[in-house]
PDB file of C-alpha atoms in Angstrom:
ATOM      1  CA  UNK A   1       0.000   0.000   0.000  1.00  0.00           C
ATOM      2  CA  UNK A   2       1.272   3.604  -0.829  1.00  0.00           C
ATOM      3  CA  UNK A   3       0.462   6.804   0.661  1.00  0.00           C
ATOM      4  CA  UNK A   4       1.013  10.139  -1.344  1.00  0.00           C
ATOM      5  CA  UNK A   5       0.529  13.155   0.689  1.00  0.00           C
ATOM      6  CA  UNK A   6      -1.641  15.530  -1.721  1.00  0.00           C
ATOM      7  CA  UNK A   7      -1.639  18.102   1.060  1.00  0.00           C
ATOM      8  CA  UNK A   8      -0.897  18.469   5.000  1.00  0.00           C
ATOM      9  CA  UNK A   9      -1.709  21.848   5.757  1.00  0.00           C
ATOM     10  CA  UNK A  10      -4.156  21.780   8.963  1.00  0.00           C
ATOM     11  CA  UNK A  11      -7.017  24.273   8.761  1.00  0.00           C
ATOM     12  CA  UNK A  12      -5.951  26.250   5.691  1.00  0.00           C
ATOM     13  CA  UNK A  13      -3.790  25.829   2.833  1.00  0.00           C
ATOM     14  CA  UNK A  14       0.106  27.172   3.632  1.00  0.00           C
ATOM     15  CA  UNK A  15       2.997  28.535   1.765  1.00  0.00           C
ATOM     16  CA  UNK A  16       4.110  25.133   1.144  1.00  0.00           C
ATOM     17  CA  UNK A  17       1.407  22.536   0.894  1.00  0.00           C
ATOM     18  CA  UNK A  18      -2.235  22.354   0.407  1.00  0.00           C
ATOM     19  CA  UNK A  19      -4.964  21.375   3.002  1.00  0.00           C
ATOM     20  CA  UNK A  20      -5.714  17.704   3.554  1.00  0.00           C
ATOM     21  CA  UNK A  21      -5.676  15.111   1.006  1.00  0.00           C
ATOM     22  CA  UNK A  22      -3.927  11.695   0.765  1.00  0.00           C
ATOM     23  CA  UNK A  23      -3.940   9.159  -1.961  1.00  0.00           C
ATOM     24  CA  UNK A  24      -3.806   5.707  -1.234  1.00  0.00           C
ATOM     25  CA  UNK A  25      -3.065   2.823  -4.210  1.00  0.00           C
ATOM     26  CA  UNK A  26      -2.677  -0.493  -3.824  1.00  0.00           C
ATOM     27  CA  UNK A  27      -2.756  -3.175  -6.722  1.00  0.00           C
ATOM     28  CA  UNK A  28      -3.985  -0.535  -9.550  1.00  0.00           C
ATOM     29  CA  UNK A  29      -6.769   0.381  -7.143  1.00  0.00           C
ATOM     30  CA  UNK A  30      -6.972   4.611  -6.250  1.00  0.00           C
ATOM     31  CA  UNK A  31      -8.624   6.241  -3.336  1.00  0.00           C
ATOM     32  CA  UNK A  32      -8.561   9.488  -1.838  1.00  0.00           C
ATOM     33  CA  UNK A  33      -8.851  10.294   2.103  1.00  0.00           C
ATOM     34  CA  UNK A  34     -10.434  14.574   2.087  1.00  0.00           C
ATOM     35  CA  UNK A  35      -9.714  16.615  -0.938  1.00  0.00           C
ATOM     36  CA  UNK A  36      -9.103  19.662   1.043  1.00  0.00           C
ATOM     37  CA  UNK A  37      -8.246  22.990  -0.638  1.00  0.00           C
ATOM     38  CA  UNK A  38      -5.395  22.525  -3.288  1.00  0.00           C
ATOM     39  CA  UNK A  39      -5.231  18.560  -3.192  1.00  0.00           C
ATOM     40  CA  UNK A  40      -6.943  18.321  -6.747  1.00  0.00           C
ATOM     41  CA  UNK A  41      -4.175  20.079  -8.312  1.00  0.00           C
ATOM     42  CA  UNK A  42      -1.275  18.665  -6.348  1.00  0.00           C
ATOM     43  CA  UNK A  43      -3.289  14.998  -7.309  1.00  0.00           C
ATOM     44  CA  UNK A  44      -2.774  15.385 -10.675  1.00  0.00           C
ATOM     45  CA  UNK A  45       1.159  15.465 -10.651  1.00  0.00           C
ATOM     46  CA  UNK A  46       0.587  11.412  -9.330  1.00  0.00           C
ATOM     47  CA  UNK A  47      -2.628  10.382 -11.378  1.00  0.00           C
ATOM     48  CA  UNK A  48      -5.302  11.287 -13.505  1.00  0.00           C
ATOM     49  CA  UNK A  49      -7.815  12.297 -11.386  1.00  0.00           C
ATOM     50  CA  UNK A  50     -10.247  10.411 -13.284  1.00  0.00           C
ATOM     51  CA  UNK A  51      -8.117   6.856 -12.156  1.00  0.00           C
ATOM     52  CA  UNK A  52      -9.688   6.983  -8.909  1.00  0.00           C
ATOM     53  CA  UNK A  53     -12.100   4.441  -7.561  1.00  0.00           C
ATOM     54  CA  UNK A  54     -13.305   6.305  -4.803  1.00  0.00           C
ATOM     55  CA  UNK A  55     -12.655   9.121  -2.311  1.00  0.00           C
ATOM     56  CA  UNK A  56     -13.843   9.201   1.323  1.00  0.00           C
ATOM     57  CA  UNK A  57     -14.584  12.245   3.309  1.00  0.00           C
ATOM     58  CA  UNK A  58     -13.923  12.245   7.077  1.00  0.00           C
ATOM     59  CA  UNK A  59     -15.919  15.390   7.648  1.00  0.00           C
ATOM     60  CA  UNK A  60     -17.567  18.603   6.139  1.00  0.00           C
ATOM     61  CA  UNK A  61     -15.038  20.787   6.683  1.00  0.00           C
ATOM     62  CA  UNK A  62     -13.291  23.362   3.911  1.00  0.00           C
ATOM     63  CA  UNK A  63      -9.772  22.028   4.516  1.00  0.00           C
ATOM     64  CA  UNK A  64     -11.136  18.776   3.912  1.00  0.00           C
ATOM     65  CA  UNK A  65     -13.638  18.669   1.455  1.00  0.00           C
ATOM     66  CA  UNK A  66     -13.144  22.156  -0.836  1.00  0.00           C
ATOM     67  CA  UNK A  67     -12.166  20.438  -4.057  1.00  0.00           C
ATOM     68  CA  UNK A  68     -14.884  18.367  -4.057  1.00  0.00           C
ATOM     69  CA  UNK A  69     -16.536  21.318  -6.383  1.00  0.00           C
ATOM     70  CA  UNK A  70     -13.430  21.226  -8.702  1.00  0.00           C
ATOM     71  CA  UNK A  71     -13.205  17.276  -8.450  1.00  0.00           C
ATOM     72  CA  UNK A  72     -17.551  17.684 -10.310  1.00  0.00           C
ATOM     73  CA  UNK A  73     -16.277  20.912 -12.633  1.00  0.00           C
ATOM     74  CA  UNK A  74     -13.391  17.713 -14.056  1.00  0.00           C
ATOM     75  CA  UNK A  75     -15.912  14.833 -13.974  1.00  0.00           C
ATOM     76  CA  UNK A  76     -19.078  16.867 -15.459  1.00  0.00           C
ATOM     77  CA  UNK A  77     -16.945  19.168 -18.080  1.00  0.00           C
ATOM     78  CA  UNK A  78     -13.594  17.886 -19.427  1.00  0.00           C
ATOM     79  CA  UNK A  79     -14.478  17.309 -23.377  1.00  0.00           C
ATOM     80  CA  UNK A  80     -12.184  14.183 -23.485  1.00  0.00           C
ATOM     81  CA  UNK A  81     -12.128  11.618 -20.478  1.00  0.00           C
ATOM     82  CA  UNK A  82     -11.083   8.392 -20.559  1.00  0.00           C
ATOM     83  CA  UNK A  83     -14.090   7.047 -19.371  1.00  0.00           C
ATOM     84  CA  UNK A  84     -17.774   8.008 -19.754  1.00  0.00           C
ATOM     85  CA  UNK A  85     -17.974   9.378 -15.863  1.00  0.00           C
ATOM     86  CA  UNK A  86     -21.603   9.246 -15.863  1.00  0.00           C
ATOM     87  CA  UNK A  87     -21.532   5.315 -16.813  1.00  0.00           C
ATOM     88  CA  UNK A  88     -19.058   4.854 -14.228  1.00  0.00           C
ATOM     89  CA  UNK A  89     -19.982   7.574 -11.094  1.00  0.00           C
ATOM     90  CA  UNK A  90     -17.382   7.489  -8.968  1.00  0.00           C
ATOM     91  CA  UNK A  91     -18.213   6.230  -5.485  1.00  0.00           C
ATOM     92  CA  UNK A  92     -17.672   9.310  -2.349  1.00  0.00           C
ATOM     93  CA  UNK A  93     -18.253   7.803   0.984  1.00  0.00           C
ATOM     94  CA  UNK A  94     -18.736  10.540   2.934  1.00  0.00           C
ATOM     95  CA  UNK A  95     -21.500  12.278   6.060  1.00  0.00           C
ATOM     96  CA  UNK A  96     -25.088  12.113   5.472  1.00  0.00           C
ATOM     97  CA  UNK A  97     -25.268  15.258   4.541  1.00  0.00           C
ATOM     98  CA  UNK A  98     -22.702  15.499   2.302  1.00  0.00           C
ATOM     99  CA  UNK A  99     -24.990  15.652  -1.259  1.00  0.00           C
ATOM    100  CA  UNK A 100     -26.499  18.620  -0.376  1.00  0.00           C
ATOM    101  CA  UNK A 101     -23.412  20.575   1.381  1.00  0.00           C
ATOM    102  CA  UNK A 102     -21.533  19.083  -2.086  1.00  0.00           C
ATOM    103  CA  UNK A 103     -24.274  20.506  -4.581  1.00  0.00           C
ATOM    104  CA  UNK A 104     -24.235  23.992  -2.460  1.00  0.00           C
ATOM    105  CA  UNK A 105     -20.636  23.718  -2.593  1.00  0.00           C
ATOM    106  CA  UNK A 106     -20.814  23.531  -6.595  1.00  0.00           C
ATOM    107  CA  UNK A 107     -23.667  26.036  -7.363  1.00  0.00           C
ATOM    108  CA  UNK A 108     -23.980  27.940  -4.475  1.00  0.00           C
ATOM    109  CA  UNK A 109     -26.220  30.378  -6.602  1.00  0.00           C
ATOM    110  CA  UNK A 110     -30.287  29.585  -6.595  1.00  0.00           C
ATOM    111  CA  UNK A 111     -30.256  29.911 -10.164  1.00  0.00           C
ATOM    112  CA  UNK A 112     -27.596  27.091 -10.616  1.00  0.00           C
ATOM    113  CA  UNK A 113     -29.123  24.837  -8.348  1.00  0.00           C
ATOM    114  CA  UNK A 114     -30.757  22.538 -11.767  1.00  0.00           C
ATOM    115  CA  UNK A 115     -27.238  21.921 -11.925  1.00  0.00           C
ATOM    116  CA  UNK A 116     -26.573  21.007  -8.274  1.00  0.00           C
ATOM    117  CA  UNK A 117     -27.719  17.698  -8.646  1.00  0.00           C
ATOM    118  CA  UNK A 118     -24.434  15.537  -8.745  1.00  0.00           C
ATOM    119  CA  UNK A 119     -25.512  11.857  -8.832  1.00  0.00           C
ATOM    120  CA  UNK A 120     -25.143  11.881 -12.380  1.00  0.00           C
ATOM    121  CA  UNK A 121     -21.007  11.992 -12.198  1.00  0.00           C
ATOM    122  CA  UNK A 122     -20.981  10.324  -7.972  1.00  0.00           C
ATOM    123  CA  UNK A 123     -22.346   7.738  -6.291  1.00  0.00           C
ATOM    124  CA  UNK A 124     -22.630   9.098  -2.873  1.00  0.00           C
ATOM    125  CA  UNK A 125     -22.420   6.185  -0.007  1.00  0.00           C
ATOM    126  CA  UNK A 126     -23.363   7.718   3.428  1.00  0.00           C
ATOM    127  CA  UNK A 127     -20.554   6.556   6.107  1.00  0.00           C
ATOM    128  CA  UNK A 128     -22.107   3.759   8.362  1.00  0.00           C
ATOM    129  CA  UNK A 129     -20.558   0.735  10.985  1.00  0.00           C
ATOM    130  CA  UNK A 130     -20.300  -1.346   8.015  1.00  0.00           C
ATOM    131  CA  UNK A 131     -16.813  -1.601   6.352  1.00  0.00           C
ATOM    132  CA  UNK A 132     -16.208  -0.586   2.579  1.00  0.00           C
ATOM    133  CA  UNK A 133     -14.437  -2.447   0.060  1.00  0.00           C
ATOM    134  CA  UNK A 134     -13.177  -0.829  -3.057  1.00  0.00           C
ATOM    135  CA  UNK A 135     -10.668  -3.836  -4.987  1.00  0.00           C
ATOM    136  CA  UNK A 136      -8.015  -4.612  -2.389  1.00  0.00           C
ATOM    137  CA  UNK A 137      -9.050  -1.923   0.114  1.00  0.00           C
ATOM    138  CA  UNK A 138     -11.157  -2.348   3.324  1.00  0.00           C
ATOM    139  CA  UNK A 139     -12.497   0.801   4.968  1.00  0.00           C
ATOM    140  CA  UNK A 140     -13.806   1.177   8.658  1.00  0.00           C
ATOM    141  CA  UNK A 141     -15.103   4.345   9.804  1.00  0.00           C
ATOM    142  CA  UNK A 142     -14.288   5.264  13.347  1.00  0.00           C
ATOM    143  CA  UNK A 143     -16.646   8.262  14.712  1.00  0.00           C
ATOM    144  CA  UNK A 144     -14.220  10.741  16.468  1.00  0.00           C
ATOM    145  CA  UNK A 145     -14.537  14.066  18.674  1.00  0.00           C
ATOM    146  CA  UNK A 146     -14.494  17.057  16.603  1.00  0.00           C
ATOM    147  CA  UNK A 147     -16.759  20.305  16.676  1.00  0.00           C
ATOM    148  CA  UNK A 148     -19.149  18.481  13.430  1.00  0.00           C
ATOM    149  CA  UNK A 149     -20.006  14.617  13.065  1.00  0.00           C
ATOM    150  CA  UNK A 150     -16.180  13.508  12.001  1.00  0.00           C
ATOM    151  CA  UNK A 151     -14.437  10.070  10.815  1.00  0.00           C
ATOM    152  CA  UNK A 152     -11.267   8.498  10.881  1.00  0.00           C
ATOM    153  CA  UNK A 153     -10.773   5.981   8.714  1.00  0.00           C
ATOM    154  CA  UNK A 154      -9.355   2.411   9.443  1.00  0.00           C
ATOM    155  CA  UNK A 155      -7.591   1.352   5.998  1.00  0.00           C
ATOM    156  CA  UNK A 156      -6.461  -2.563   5.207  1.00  0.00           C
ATOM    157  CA  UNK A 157      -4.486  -3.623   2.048  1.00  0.00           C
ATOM    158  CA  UNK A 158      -2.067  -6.066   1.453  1.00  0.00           C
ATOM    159  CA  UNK A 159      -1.702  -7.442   4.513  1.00  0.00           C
ATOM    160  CA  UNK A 160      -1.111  -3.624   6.325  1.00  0.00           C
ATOM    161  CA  UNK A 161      -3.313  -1.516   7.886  1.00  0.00           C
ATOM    162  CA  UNK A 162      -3.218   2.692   8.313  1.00  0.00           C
ATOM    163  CA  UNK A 163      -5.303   4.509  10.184  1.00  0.00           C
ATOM    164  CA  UNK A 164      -6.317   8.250   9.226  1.00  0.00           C
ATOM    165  CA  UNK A 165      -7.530  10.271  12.451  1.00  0.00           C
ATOM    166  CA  UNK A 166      -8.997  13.074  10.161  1.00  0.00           C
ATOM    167  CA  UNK A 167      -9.692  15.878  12.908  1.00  0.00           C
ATOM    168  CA  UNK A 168     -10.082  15.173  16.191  1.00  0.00           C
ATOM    169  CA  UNK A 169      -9.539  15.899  19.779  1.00  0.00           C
ATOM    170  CA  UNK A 170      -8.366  13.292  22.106  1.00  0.00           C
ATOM    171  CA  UNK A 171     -11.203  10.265  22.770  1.00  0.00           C
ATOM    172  CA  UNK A 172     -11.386   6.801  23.541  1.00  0.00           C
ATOM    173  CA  UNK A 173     -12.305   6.184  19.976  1.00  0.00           C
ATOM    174  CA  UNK A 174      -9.333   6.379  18.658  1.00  0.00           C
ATOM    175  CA  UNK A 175      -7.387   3.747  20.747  1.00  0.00           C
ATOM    176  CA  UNK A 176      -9.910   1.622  18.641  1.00  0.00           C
ATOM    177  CA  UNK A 177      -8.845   2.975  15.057  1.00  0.00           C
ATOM    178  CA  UNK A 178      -5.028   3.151  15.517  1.00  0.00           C
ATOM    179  CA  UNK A 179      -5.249  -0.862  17.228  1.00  0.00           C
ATOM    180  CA  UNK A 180      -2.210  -2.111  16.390  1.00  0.00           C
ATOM    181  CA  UNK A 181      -1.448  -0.254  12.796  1.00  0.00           C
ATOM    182  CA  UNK A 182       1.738  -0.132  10.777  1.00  0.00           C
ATOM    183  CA  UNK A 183       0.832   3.450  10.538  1.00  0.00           C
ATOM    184  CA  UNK A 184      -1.005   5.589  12.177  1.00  0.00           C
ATOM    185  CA  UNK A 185      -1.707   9.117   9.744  1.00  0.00           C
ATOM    186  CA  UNK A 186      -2.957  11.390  12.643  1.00  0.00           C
ATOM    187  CA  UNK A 187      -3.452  15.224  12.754  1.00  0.00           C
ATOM    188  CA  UNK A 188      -1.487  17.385  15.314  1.00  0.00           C
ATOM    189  CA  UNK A 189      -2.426  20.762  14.637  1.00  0.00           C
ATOM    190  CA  UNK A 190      -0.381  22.555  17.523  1.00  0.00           C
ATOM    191  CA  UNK A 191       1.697  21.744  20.339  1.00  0.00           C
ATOM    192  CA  UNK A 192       0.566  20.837  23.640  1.00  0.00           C
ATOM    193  CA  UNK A 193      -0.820  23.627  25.525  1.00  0.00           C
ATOM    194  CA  UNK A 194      -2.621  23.546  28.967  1.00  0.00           C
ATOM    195  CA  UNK A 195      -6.157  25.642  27.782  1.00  0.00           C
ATOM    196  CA  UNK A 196      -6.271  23.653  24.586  1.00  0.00           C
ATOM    197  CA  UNK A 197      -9.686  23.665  23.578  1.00  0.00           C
ATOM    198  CA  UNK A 198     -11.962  20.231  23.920  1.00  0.00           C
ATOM    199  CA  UNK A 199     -13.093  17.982  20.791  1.00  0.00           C
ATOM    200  CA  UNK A 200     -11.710  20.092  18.455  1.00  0.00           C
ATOM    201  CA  UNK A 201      -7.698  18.527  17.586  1.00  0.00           C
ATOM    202  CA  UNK A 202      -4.816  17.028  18.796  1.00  0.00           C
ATOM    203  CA  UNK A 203      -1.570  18.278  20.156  1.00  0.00           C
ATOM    204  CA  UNK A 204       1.906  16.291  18.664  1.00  0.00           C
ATOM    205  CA  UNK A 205       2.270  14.914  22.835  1.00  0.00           C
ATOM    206  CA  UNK A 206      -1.184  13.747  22.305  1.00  0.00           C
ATOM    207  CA  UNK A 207      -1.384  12.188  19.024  1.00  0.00           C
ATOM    208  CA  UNK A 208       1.792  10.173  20.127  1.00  0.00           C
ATOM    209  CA  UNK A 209       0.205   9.006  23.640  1.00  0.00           C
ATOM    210  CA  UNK A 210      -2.627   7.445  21.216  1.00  0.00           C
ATOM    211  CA  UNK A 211      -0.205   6.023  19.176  1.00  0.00           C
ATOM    212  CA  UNK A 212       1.799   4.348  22.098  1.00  0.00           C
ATOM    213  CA  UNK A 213      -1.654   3.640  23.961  1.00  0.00           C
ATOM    214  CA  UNK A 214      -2.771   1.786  20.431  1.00  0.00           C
ATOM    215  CA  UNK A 215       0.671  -0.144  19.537  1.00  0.00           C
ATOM    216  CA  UNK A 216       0.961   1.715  16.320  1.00  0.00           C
ATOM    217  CA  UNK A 217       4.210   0.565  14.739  1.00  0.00           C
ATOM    218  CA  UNK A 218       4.938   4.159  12.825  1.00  0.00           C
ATOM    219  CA  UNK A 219       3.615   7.733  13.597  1.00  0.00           C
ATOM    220  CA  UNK A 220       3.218   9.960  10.972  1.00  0.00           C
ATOM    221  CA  UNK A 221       2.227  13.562  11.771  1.00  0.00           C
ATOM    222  CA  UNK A 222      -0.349  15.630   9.592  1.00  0.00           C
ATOM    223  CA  UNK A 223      -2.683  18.867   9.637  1.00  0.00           C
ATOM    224  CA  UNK A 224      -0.368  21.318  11.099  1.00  0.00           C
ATOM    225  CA  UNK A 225      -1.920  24.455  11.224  1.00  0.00           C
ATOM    226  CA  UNK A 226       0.808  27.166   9.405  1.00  0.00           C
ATOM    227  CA  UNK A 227       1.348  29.358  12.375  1.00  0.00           C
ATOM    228  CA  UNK A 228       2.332  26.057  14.740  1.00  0.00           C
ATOM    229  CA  UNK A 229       5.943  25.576  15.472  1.00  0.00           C
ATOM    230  CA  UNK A 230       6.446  22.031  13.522  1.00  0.00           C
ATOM    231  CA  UNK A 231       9.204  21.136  15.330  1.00  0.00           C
ATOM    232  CA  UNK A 232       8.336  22.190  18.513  1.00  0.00           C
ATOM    233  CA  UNK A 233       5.399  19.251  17.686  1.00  0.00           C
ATOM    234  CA  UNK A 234       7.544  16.834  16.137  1.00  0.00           C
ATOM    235  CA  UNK A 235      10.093  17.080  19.632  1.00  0.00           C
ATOM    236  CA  UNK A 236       6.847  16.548  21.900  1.00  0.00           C
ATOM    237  CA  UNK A 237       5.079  14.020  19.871  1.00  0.00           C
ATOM    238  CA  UNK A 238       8.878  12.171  19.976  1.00  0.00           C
ATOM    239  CA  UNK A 239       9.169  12.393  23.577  1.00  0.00           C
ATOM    240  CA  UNK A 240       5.725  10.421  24.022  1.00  0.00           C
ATOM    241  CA  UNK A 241       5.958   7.930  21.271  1.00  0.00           C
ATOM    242  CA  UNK A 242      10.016   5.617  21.164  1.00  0.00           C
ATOM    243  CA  UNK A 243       8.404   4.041  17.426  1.00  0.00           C
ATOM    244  CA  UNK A 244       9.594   5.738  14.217  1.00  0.00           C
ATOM    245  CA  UNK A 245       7.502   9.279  14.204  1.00  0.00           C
ATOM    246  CA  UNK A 246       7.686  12.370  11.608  1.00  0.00           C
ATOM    247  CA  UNK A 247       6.329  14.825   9.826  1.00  0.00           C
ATOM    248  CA  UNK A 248       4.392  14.350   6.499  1.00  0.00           C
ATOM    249  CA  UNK A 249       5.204  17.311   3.565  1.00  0.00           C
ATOM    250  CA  UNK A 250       3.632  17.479   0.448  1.00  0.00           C
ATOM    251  CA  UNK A 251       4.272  14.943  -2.682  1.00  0.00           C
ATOM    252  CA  UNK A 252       6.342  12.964  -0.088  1.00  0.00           C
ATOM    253  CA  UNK A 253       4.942   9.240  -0.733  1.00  0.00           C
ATOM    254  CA  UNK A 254       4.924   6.327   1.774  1.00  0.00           C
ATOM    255  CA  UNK A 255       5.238   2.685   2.279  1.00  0.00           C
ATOM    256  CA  UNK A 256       2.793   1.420   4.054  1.00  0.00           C
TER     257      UNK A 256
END
């Protein structure tokens, strides 16, 4: 299984990467974890956006779901694609919600809103307990503590397994997604401070303490809001967790 880091900028995009979005491939099979603002662009240096076989939303969010609306503009309008898109929607497992917020996203104008229907181009899958399979793939959802209804994502391939926190404060919850991963992909948006808010993300100390407390083999640190001292996070999240721990950058790809 590889992971491509499309973007790892927490909250907004920053001088230097894009807001969250990871690609995932294993055996000729695509998927996407967010498409948060930037990601489609920085996607299409890997793959042709049109190769993927489906892309999973943990939450509503902007700096995880923005180019969702330029993700339909590609599928809906490009005069030559390889494949007839409406013949073969592509699958978005994603909140409840997420047609409408999507359609508003994409015609956010009453007068568009004929348009705003997208099931013609995406077959939108509401995240339930049930896992998803997509070729080699397995997907659990995980609900997690964050100021709107919020996944992480469980991922199996090949043997390996990575869990994605998405955004998240500290909760039981995620003890059970990072259960003994190869790699746990987990937000740490700012260092550890004593007034942090609750629900809302993780520090580097604490994203590590779930990693130890879970037996994750490898810690890989992600969503770092730009103001946030990255290596003031890295040195806490390193004095918490003794397993191999960093920080992701942009268009740096993985082994899982």
């Amino acid at each position: 299984m590889k992971l491509t880091i499309l973007g790892c900028s927490g909250s907004f995009p920053g001088p230097d990467s894009p807001s969250s979005g990871y690609l995932l491939e294993s055996g000729g099979t695509r998927i996407a974890l967010d498409l948060g603002n930037g990601t489609l662009g920085a996607m299409q240096r890997f793959i042709d956006p049109f190769q993927l076989d489906a892309v999973f939303f943990s939450h509503l969010h902007p700096d995880h779901c923005a180019d969702f609306g330029a993700l339909a503009v590609l599928r809906r309008y490009h005069p030559n694609p390889p494949h007839d898109p409406t013949a073969r929607r592509l699958p978005v497992i994603a909140p409840e919600n997420a047609p409408e917020r999507f359609a508003a996203l994409y015609a956010p104008d009453a007068t568009e809103r004929a348009e705003a229907d997208l099931s013609d181009v995406f077959e939108f899958i509401p995240i339930a307990a049930e896992p998803v399979r997509v070729g080699p793939f397995e997907v659990q959802a995980v609900p997690v503590a964050h100021l709107c209804a919020s996944w992480g994502f469980r991922v199996a391939a090949e043997g390996k397994v990575l869990a994605y926190t998405g955004d998240t404060g500290p909760c039981s919850q995620l003890t059970e997604l990072a259960a003994d991963v190869d790699v746990l992909l987990s937000e740490a948006s700012w260092a550890d401070f004593p007034d942090a808010p609750e629900g809302v993300h993780l520090s580097g100390r604490q994203a590590a303490e779930v990693a130890k407390a879970a037996r994750a083999r490898r810690l890989l640190l992600t969503h770092i809001v730009p103001w946030a001292d990255r290596e003031e996070i890295l040195a806490e999240a390193k004095a918490a967790f003794d397993g191999p721990t960093e920080l992701v950058a942009a268009d740096r790809t993985y082994d899982v």
